Amino acid sequence: MSLDGRKALVTGGAAGIGAAVARGLADRGAHVVVADLDGGAAEKLAADLGGSAWAVDLLDTAALEDLRLDCDILVNNAGIQKVAPIQEYDPEAFRRIQRLMVEAPFLLVRAALPHMYERGWGRVINLSSVHGLRASAFKSAYVTAKHALEGLSKVTALEGAEHGVTSNCINPGYVRTALVEKQIKDQAQTHGIPESEVLEKVMLTEMAIKRLVEPSEVASLACWLASDDAGMVTGASYTMDGGWSAR
Ligand SMILES: NC(=O)c1ccc[n+]([C@@H]2O[C@H](COP(=O)([O-])OP(=O)(O)OC[C@H]3O[C@@H](n4cnc5c(N)ncnc54)[C@H](O)[C@@H]3O)[C@@H](O)[C@H]2O)c1
């Protein structure tokens, strides 16, 4: 599954799942561009991986409209979350989530396809979620954005097929990232229960396997999707949710 000679771009690549994917792709020989709002962390990881950093705020979508990318593997990973009931949901927060998690991926795919079509090979990997396939209360913006990303991924698959470009989604349940770790502490305090019980009693109720997904597990799937072995896999959505979507 060598990725020697391939150039990859990972958005939100400085932390969490993105950092694990960046590391996995680099371990397999790809030159990785770590694109992140946190330029310092992106620089640090890129130096460690022998790749390069792109300090970018992907919410500034106007700046992406004239972009041309020369990457062979595009990983749309950057994402944020905000939880609130619909009637109280801040409209600007809703728009921000669509901008970062739908509009920016569209513009990056748009920027990358000409190079991929020229080379007759490309991989678009979209970090969706079980929430691209299932809903949860209080996550209207996130669930809407992830469902939209599923649509974008499938259209990219259809248009890219004759050019050797595949496009797929990865759909994890809860993954052990800094964001989720912090939620565990907060939930333990809010519910007055030990941190060890938060997973089973609060966060993992829908997952049949009662543990968090590890970022390295998501990275392993992303690396396979990026490989030549996955050349016939396109327009698909691969769950890694411990059985959540089996319900
Ligand atoms: N953690 C989970 O449980 C989980 C589950 C399913 C899907 N996902 C998805 O996986 C992706 C990564 O999640 P994570 O948990 O690793 O998140 P994270 O918060 O740990 O990391 C996100 C990264 O994105 C960067 N980022 C945020 N806003 C940005 C912006 N405007 N421009 C550029 N970079 C920006 C952050 O700086 C950070 O490095 C997201 O799309 C998320 O929706 C996460």
mmCIF file of C-alpha atoms and ligand atoms in Angstrom:
data_model
loop_
_atom_site.group_PDB
_atom_site.id
_atom_site.type_symbol
_atom_site.label_atom_id
_atom_site.label_comp_id
_atom_site.label_asym_id
_atom_site.label_seq_id
_atom_site.Cartn_x
_atom_site.Cartn_y
_atom_site.Cartn_z
ATOM 1 C CA MET A 1 0.000 0.000 0.000
ATOM 2 C CA SER A 2 2.862 2.376 -0.774
ATOM 3 C CA LEU A 3 1.961 5.989 -1.412
ATOM 4 C CA ASP A 4 5.450 6.920 -2.633
ATOM 5 C CA GLY A 5 5.337 9.890 -4.975
ATOM 6 C CA ARG A 6 1.829 10.923 -3.914
ATOM 7 C CA LYS A 7 1.089 14.351 -2.504
ATOM 8 C CA ALA A 8 -1.630 14.554 0.133
ATOM 9 C CA LEU A 9 -3.448 17.489 1.717
ATOM 10 C CA VAL A 10 -5.139 16.953 5.079
ATOM 11 C CA THR A 11 -7.383 19.723 6.399
ATOM 12 C CA GLY A 12 -7.542 20.082 10.164
ATOM 13 C CA GLY A 13 -4.390 17.992 9.996
ATOM 14 C CA ALA A 14 -2.652 19.416 13.053
ATOM 15 C CA ALA A 15 -4.698 17.570 15.693
ATOM 16 C CA GLY A 16 -6.958 14.614 16.410
ATOM 17 C CA ILE A 17 -8.067 12.434 13.507
ATOM 18 C CA GLY A 18 -6.429 14.690 10.918
ATOM 19 C CA ALA A 19 -3.019 14.365 12.581
ATOM 20 C CA ALA A 20 -3.343 10.559 12.708
ATOM 21 C CA VAL A 21 -4.322 10.479 9.022
ATOM 22 C CA ALA A 22 -1.433 12.797 8.113
ATOM 23 C CA ARG A 23 0.973 10.521 9.998
ATOM 24 C CA GLY A 24 -0.441 7.381 8.379
ATOM 25 C CA LEU A 25 -0.158 8.817 4.865
ATOM 26 C CA ALA A 26 3.405 10.051 5.533
ATOM 27 C CA ASP A 27 4.393 6.647 6.971
ATOM 28 C CA ARG A 28 3.326 5.118 3.639
ATOM 29 C CA GLY A 29 5.527 7.507 1.673
ATOM 30 C CA ALA A 30 3.235 10.397 0.758
ATOM 31 C CA HIS A 31 4.358 14.004 1.004
ATOM 32 C CA VAL A 32 1.757 15.488 3.334
ATOM 33 C CA VAL A 33 0.578 19.074 3.521
ATOM 34 C CA VAL A 34 -0.867 19.724 6.973
ATOM 35 C CA ALA A 35 -3.525 22.429 6.542
ATOM 36 C CA ASP A 36 -4.812 23.927 9.766
ATOM 37 C CA LEU A 37 -6.020 27.049 11.514
ATOM 38 C CA ASP A 38 -3.344 26.373 14.122
ATOM 39 C CA GLY A 39 -0.304 27.246 12.016
ATOM 40 C CA GLY A 40 2.207 26.497 14.795
ATOM 41 C CA ALA A 41 0.891 22.980 15.382
ATOM 42 C CA ALA A 42 0.716 22.389 11.626
ATOM 43 C CA GLU A 43 4.369 23.475 11.227
ATOM 44 C CA LYS A 44 5.454 21.217 14.091
ATOM 45 C CA LEU A 45 3.717 18.113 12.754
ATOM 46 C CA ALA A 46 4.763 18.811 9.156
ATOM 47 C CA ALA A 47 8.408 19.075 10.258
ATOM 48 C CA ASP A 48 8.064 15.768 12.090
ATOM 49 C CA LEU A 49 6.556 14.086 9.008
ATOM 50 C CA GLY A 50 8.907 15.622 6.456
ATOM 51 C CA GLY A 51 5.920 17.351 4.896
ATOM 52 C CA SER A 52 4.806 20.959 4.714
ATOM 53 C CA ALA A 53 2.346 23.180 6.517
ATOM 54 C CA TRP A 54 -0.428 25.438 5.272
ATOM 55 C CA ALA A 55 -1.741 27.843 7.904
ATOM 56 C CA VAL A 56 -5.270 28.536 6.709
ATOM 57 C CA ASP A 57 -8.668 29.512 8.051
ATOM 58 C CA LEU A 58 -10.999 27.412 5.925
ATOM 59 C CA LEU A 59 -13.932 29.526 7.081
ATOM 60 C CA ASP A 60 -12.573 32.184 4.712
ATOM 61 C CA THR A 61 -14.150 30.452 1.738
ATOM 62 C CA ALA A 62 -13.889 33.489 -0.573
ATOM 63 C CA ALA A 63 -10.108 32.957 -0.514
ATOM 64 C CA LEU A 64 -10.581 29.369 -1.773
ATOM 65 C CA GLU A 65 -12.503 30.273 -4.920
ATOM 66 C CA ASP A 66 -9.468 30.905 -7.135
ATOM 67 C CA LEU A 67 -7.343 28.194 -5.564
ATOM 68 C CA ARG A 68 -5.626 25.441 -7.567
ATOM 69 C CA LEU A 69 -4.282 22.444 -5.625
ATOM 70 C CA ASP A 70 -1.678 20.002 -6.905
ATOM 71 C CA CYS A 71 -2.484 17.202 -4.445
ATOM 72 C CA ASP A 72 -3.254 13.611 -5.435
ATOM 73 C CA ILE A 73 -4.998 12.788 -2.155
ATOM 74 C CA LEU A 74 -7.382 15.285 -0.562
ATOM 75 C CA VAL A 75 -8.625 14.573 2.954
ATOM 76 C CA ASN A 76 -11.500 16.854 3.978
ATOM 77 C CA ASN A 77 -11.285 16.529 7.742
ATOM 78 C CA ALA A 78 -11.525 19.933 9.471
ATOM 79 C CA GLY A 79 -14.696 20.141 11.508
ATOM 80 C CA ILE A 80 -16.323 21.796 14.498
ATOM 81 C CA GLN A 81 -19.357 21.085 16.666
ATOM 82 C CA LYS A 82 -22.010 23.111 18.454
ATOM 83 C CA VAL A 83 -24.825 21.555 20.441
ATOM 84 C CA ALA A 84 -28.152 23.356 21.055
ATOM 85 C CA PRO A 85 -31.869 22.843 20.397
ATOM 86 C CA ILE A 86 -33.007 24.146 16.988
ATOM 87 C CA GLN A 87 -35.195 26.909 18.410
ATOM 88 C CA GLU A 88 -32.162 28.285 20.271
ATOM 89 C CA TYR A 89 -29.554 27.552 17.595
ATOM 90 C CA ASP A 90 -27.530 30.645 16.682
ATOM 91 C CA PRO A 91 -28.073 31.153 12.908
ATOM 92 C CA GLU A 92 -24.500 32.387 12.422
ATOM 93 C CA ALA A 93 -23.142 29.243 14.127
ATOM 94 C CA PHE A 94 -25.304 27.134 11.792
ATOM 95 C CA ARG A 95 -23.919 29.001 8.760
ATOM 96 C CA ARG A 96 -20.322 28.710 10.062
ATOM 97 C CA ILE A 97 -20.625 24.936 10.332
ATOM 98 C CA GLN A 98 -22.007 24.650 6.780
ATOM 99 C CA ARG A 99 -19.200 26.922 5.533
ATOM 100 C CA LEU A 100 -16.372 24.916 7.135
ATOM 101 C CA MET A 101 -17.820 21.436 6.666
ATOM 102 C CA VAL A 102 -19.643 21.708 3.300
ATOM 103 C CA GLU A 103 -18.620 24.818 1.360
ATOM 104 C CA ALA A 104 -14.872 24.511 2.070
ATOM 105 C CA PRO A 105 -14.766 20.788 1.082
ATOM 106 C CA PHE A 106 -16.639 21.669 -2.151
ATOM 107 C CA LEU A 107 -14.137 24.429 -2.970
ATOM 108 C CA LEU A 108 -11.142 22.208 -2.139
ATOM 109 C CA VAL A 109 -12.455 19.354 -4.296
ATOM 110 C CA ARG A 110 -13.093 21.919 -7.050
ATOM 111 C CA ALA A 111 -9.514 23.172 -6.668
ATOM 112 C CA ALA A 112 -7.951 19.694 -6.660
ATOM 113 C CA LEU A 113 -9.822 17.899 -9.461
ATOM 114 C CA PRO A 114 -8.038 19.556 -12.437
ATOM 115 C CA HIS A 115 -4.649 18.235 -11.201
ATOM 116 C CA MET A 116 -6.120 14.798 -10.400
ATOM 117 C CA TYR A 117 -7.825 14.607 -13.819
ATOM 118 C CA GLU A 118 -4.544 15.590 -15.508
ATOM 119 C CA ARG A 119 -2.731 12.750 -13.710
ATOM 120 C CA GLY A 120 -5.596 10.295 -14.238
ATOM 121 C CA TRP A 121 -5.501 9.408 -10.537
ATOM 122 C CA GLY A 122 -6.886 10.926 -7.387
ATOM 123 C CA ARG A 123 -8.398 10.190 -4.012
ATOM 124 C CA VAL A 124 -10.932 12.329 -2.169
ATOM 125 C CA ILE A 125 -11.509 11.155 1.394
ATOM 126 C CA ASN A 126 -14.194 12.938 3.384
ATOM 127 C CA LEU A 127 -14.279 12.685 7.171
ATOM 128 C CA SER A 128 -17.998 12.387 7.642
ATOM 129 C CA SER A 129 -19.450 10.761 10.763
ATOM 130 C CA VAL A 130 -22.126 8.369 11.884
ATOM 131 C CA HIS A 131 -23.998 11.684 11.873
ATOM 132 C CA GLY A 132 -23.725 11.678 8.080
ATOM 133 C CA LEU A 133 -26.054 8.672 8.205
ATOM 134 C CA ARG A 134 -27.987 9.069 11.472
ATOM 135 C CA ALA A 135 -29.325 12.039 13.408
ATOM 136 C CA SER A 136 -28.944 13.023 17.045
ATOM 137 C CA ALA A 137 -30.968 15.680 18.825
ATOM 138 C CA PHE A 138 -29.357 19.111 19.371
ATOM 139 C CA LYS A 139 -26.834 18.665 16.542
ATOM 140 C CA SER A 140 -28.855 20.220 13.688
ATOM 141 C CA ALA A 141 -25.972 22.074 12.026
ATOM 142 C CA TYR A 142 -23.500 19.187 12.326
ATOM 143 C CA VAL A 143 -25.944 16.501 11.125
ATOM 144 C CA THR A 144 -27.070 18.738 8.238
ATOM 145 C CA ALA A 145 -23.462 19.418 7.209
ATOM 146 C CA LYS A 146 -22.393 15.769 7.392
ATOM 147 C CA HIS A 147 -25.422 14.645 5.326
ATOM 148 C CA ALA A 148 -24.509 17.309 2.740
ATOM 149 C CA LEU A 149 -20.901 16.085 2.683
ATOM 150 C CA GLU A 150 -22.212 12.584 1.885
ATOM 151 C CA GLY A 151 -23.972 14.062 -1.183
ATOM 152 C CA LEU A 152 -20.898 15.981 -2.319
ATOM 153 C CA SER A 153 -18.793 12.837 -1.961
ATOM 154 C CA LYS A 154 -21.142 10.780 -4.141
ATOM 155 C CA VAL A 155 -21.333 13.404 -6.910
ATOM 156 C CA THR A 156 -17.517 13.657 -6.856
ATOM 157 C CA ALA A 157 -17.388 9.864 -7.222
ATOM 158 C CA LEU A 158 -19.637 9.931 -10.303
ATOM 159 C CA GLU A 159 -17.809 12.801 -12.012
ATOM 160 C CA GLY A 160 -14.338 11.539 -11.105
ATOM 161 C CA ALA A 161 -14.838 7.916 -12.139
ATOM 162 C CA GLU A 162 -13.691 8.250 -15.754
ATOM 163 C CA HIS A 163 -10.614 10.194 -14.594
ATOM 164 C CA GLY A 164 -9.315 7.635 -12.097
ATOM 165 C CA VAL A 165 -10.547 9.683 -9.137
ATOM 166 C CA THR A 166 -12.422 8.024 -6.282
ATOM 167 C CA SER A 167 -14.352 9.764 -3.511
ATOM 168 C CA ASN A 168 -15.480 8.169 -0.272
ATOM 169 C CA CYS A 169 -16.676 9.008 3.220
ATOM 170 C CA ILE A 170 -15.478 7.649 6.547
ATOM 171 C CA ASN A 171 -18.193 7.519 9.208
ATOM 172 C CA PRO A 172 -16.813 7.103 12.726
ATOM 173 C CA GLY A 173 -18.713 7.034 15.981
ATOM 174 C CA TYR A 174 -17.054 8.874 18.887
ATOM 175 C CA VAL A 175 -13.279 9.033 18.394
ATOM 176 C CA ARG A 176 -10.716 9.591 21.139
ATOM 177 C CA THR A 177 -9.583 13.143 20.304
ATOM 178 C CA ALA A 178 -8.853 16.101 22.555
ATOM 179 C CA LEU A 179 -12.329 17.415 21.841
ATOM 180 C CA VAL A 180 -14.039 14.238 23.044
ATOM 181 C CA GLU A 181 -11.668 13.781 26.015
ATOM 182 C CA LYS A 182 -12.662 17.251 27.183
ATOM 183 C CA GLN A 183 -16.339 16.337 26.767
ATOM 184 C CA ILE A 184 -15.791 13.299 29.011
ATOM 185 C CA LYS A 185 -14.461 15.501 31.828
ATOM 186 C CA ASP A 186 -17.315 18.005 31.380
ATOM 187 C CA GLN A 187 -19.977 15.275 31.277
ATOM 188 C CA ALA A 188 -18.554 13.621 34.414
ATOM 189 C CA GLN A 189 -18.829 16.927 36.275
ATOM 190 C CA THR A 190 -22.295 17.742 34.896
ATOM 191 C CA HIS A 191 -23.723 14.306 35.709
ATOM 192 C CA GLY A 192 -21.798 13.851 38.955
ATOM 193 C CA ILE A 193 -20.452 10.463 37.861
ATOM 194 C CA PRO A 194 -16.900 9.147 37.481
ATOM 195 C CA GLU A 195 -15.208 9.722 34.108
ATOM 196 C CA SER A 196 -15.068 5.942 33.640
ATOM 197 C CA GLU A 197 -18.893 5.823 33.550
ATOM 198 C CA VAL A 198 -19.407 8.705 31.108
ATOM 199 C CA LEU A 199 -18.535 6.620 28.090
ATOM 200 C CA GLU A 200 -21.018 3.837 28.741
ATOM 201 C CA LYS A 201 -23.797 5.869 30.343
ATOM 202 C CA VAL A 202 -23.699 9.033 28.246
ATOM 203 C CA MET A 203 -21.643 8.833 25.058
ATOM 204 C CA LEU A 204 -21.612 5.195 23.983
ATOM 205 C CA THR A 205 -25.286 4.339 24.387
ATOM 206 C CA GLU A 206 -25.749 3.801 20.623
ATOM 207 C CA MET A 207 -22.445 1.999 19.977
ATOM 208 C CA ALA A 208 -22.641 -1.794 20.462
ATOM 209 C CA ILE A 209 -18.891 -1.911 21.156
ATOM 210 C CA LYS A 210 -18.517 0.184 24.282
ATOM 211 C CA ARG A 211 -15.296 2.039 23.624
ATOM 212 C CA LEU A 212 -14.103 5.056 21.671
ATOM 213 C CA VAL A 213 -12.670 4.661 18.194
ATOM 214 C CA GLU A 214 -8.921 5.399 18.139
ATOM 215 C CA PRO A 215 -7.660 8.036 15.662
ATOM 216 C CA SER A 216 -5.138 5.466 14.382
ATOM 217 C CA GLU A 217 -8.038 3.147 13.430
ATOM 218 C CA VAL A 218 -9.608 5.910 11.334
ATOM 219 C CA ALA A 219 -6.197 6.643 9.811
ATOM 220 C CA SER A 220 -5.769 3.014 8.825
ATOM 221 C CA LEU A 221 -9.044 3.094 6.860
ATOM 222 C CA ALA A 222 -8.113 6.423 5.254
ATOM 223 C CA CYS A 223 -4.753 5.008 4.132
ATOM 224 C CA TRP A 224 -6.447 1.986 2.571
ATOM 225 C CA LEU A 225 -8.925 4.262 0.739
ATOM 226 C CA ALA A 226 -5.928 6.241 -0.537
ATOM 227 C CA SER A 227 -4.189 3.134 -1.860
ATOM 228 C CA ASP A 228 -4.373 1.499 -5.286
ATOM 229 C CA ASP A 229 -6.035 -1.509 -3.610
ATOM 230 C CA ALA A 230 -9.175 0.628 -3.135
ATOM 231 C CA GLY A 231 -9.394 1.651 -6.799
ATOM 232 C CA MET A 232 -12.867 0.126 -7.202
ATOM 233 C CA VAL A 233 -14.211 1.675 -4.020
ATOM 234 C CA THR A 234 -16.024 4.922 -4.749
ATOM 235 C CA GLY A 235 -19.188 6.722 -3.696
ATOM 236 C CA ALA A 236 -19.115 4.612 -0.542
ATOM 237 C CA SER A 237 -19.487 5.468 3.124
ATOM 238 C CA TYR A 238 -17.484 3.288 5.484
ATOM 239 C CA THR A 239 -18.841 3.167 9.010
ATOM 240 C CA MET A 240 -16.443 2.717 11.935
ATOM 241 C CA ASP A 241 -19.015 3.234 14.638
ATOM 242 C CA GLY A 242 -18.897 0.093 16.780
ATOM 243 C CA GLY A 243 -22.301 -0.967 15.454
ATOM 244 C CA TRP A 244 -24.200 2.314 16.010
ATOM 245 C CA SER A 245 -25.673 2.364 12.482
ATOM 246 C CA ALA A 246 -26.598 -1.338 12.651
ATOM 247 C CA ARG A 247 -29.591 -0.215 14.713
HETATM 248 N N1 LIG B 1 -13.943 13.108 17.363
HETATM 249 C C1 LIG B 1 -15.038 12.449 17.018
HETATM 250 O O1 LIG B 1 -15.672 11.780 17.855
HETATM 251 C C2 LIG B 1 -15.511 12.442 15.579
HETATM 252 C C3 LIG B 1 -16.475 11.504 15.211
HETATM 253 C C4 LIG B 1 -16.938 11.469 13.896
HETATM 254 C C5 LIG B 1 -16.450 12.384 12.977
HETATM 255 N N2 LIG B 1 -15.521 13.295 13.358
HETATM 256 C C6 LIG B 1 -15.060 14.244 12.350
HETATM 257 O O2 LIG B 1 -13.666 14.112 12.171
HETATM 258 C C7 LIG B 1 -13.097 15.384 11.841
HETATM 259 C C8 LIG B 1 -11.953 15.693 12.799
HETATM 260 O O3 LIG B 1 -12.449 15.690 14.135
HETATM 261 P P1 LIG B 1 -11.473 15.719 15.415
HETATM 262 O O4 LIG B 1 -12.236 15.122 16.546
HETATM 263 O O5 LIG B 1 -10.144 15.186 15.035
HETATM 264 O O6 LIG B 1 -11.414 17.278 15.681
HETATM 265 P P2 LIG B 1 -10.315 18.118 16.498
HETATM 266 O O7 LIG B 1 -11.074 19.254 17.107
HETATM 267 O O8 LIG B 1 -9.516 17.225 17.396
HETATM 268 O O9 LIG B 1 -9.367 18.664 15.350
HETATM 269 C C9 LIG B 1 -9.888 19.501 14.345
HETATM 270 C C10 LIG B 1 -8.763 20.247 13.665
HETATM 271 O O10 LIG B 1 -9.381 21.134 12.703
HETATM 272 C C11 LIG B 1 -8.785 22.410 12.821
HETATM 273 N N3 LIG B 1 -9.723 23.455 12.406
HETATM 274 C C12 LIG B 1 -10.828 23.857 13.079
HETATM 275 N N4 LIG B 1 -11.389 24.908 12.435
HETATM 276 C C13 LIG B 1 -10.618 25.161 11.347
HETATM 277 C C14 LIG B 1 -10.658 26.138 10.320
HETATM 278 N N5 LIG B 1 -11.588 27.101 10.292
HETATM 279 N N6 LIG B 1 -9.723 26.099 9.350
HETATM 280 C C15 LIG B 1 -8.736 25.171 9.382
HETATM 281 N N7 LIG B 1 -8.634 24.231 10.343
HETATM 282 C C16 LIG B 1 -9.564 24.237 11.320
HETATM 283 C C17 LIG B 1 -8.412 22.544 14.301
HETATM 284 O O11 LIG B 1 -7.402 23.526 14.490
HETATM 285 C C18 LIG B 1 -7.941 21.128 14.629
HETATM 286 O O12 LIG B 1 -6.560 20.956 14.381
HETATM 287 C C19 LIG B 1 -14.249 16.389 11.890
HETATM 288 O O13 LIG B 1 -14.759 16.605 10.603
HETATM 289 C C20 LIG B 1 -15.277 15.686 12.756
HETATM 290 O O14 LIG B 1 -16.574 16.125 12.469
HETATM 291 C C21 LIG B 1 -15.035 13.343 14.651
#
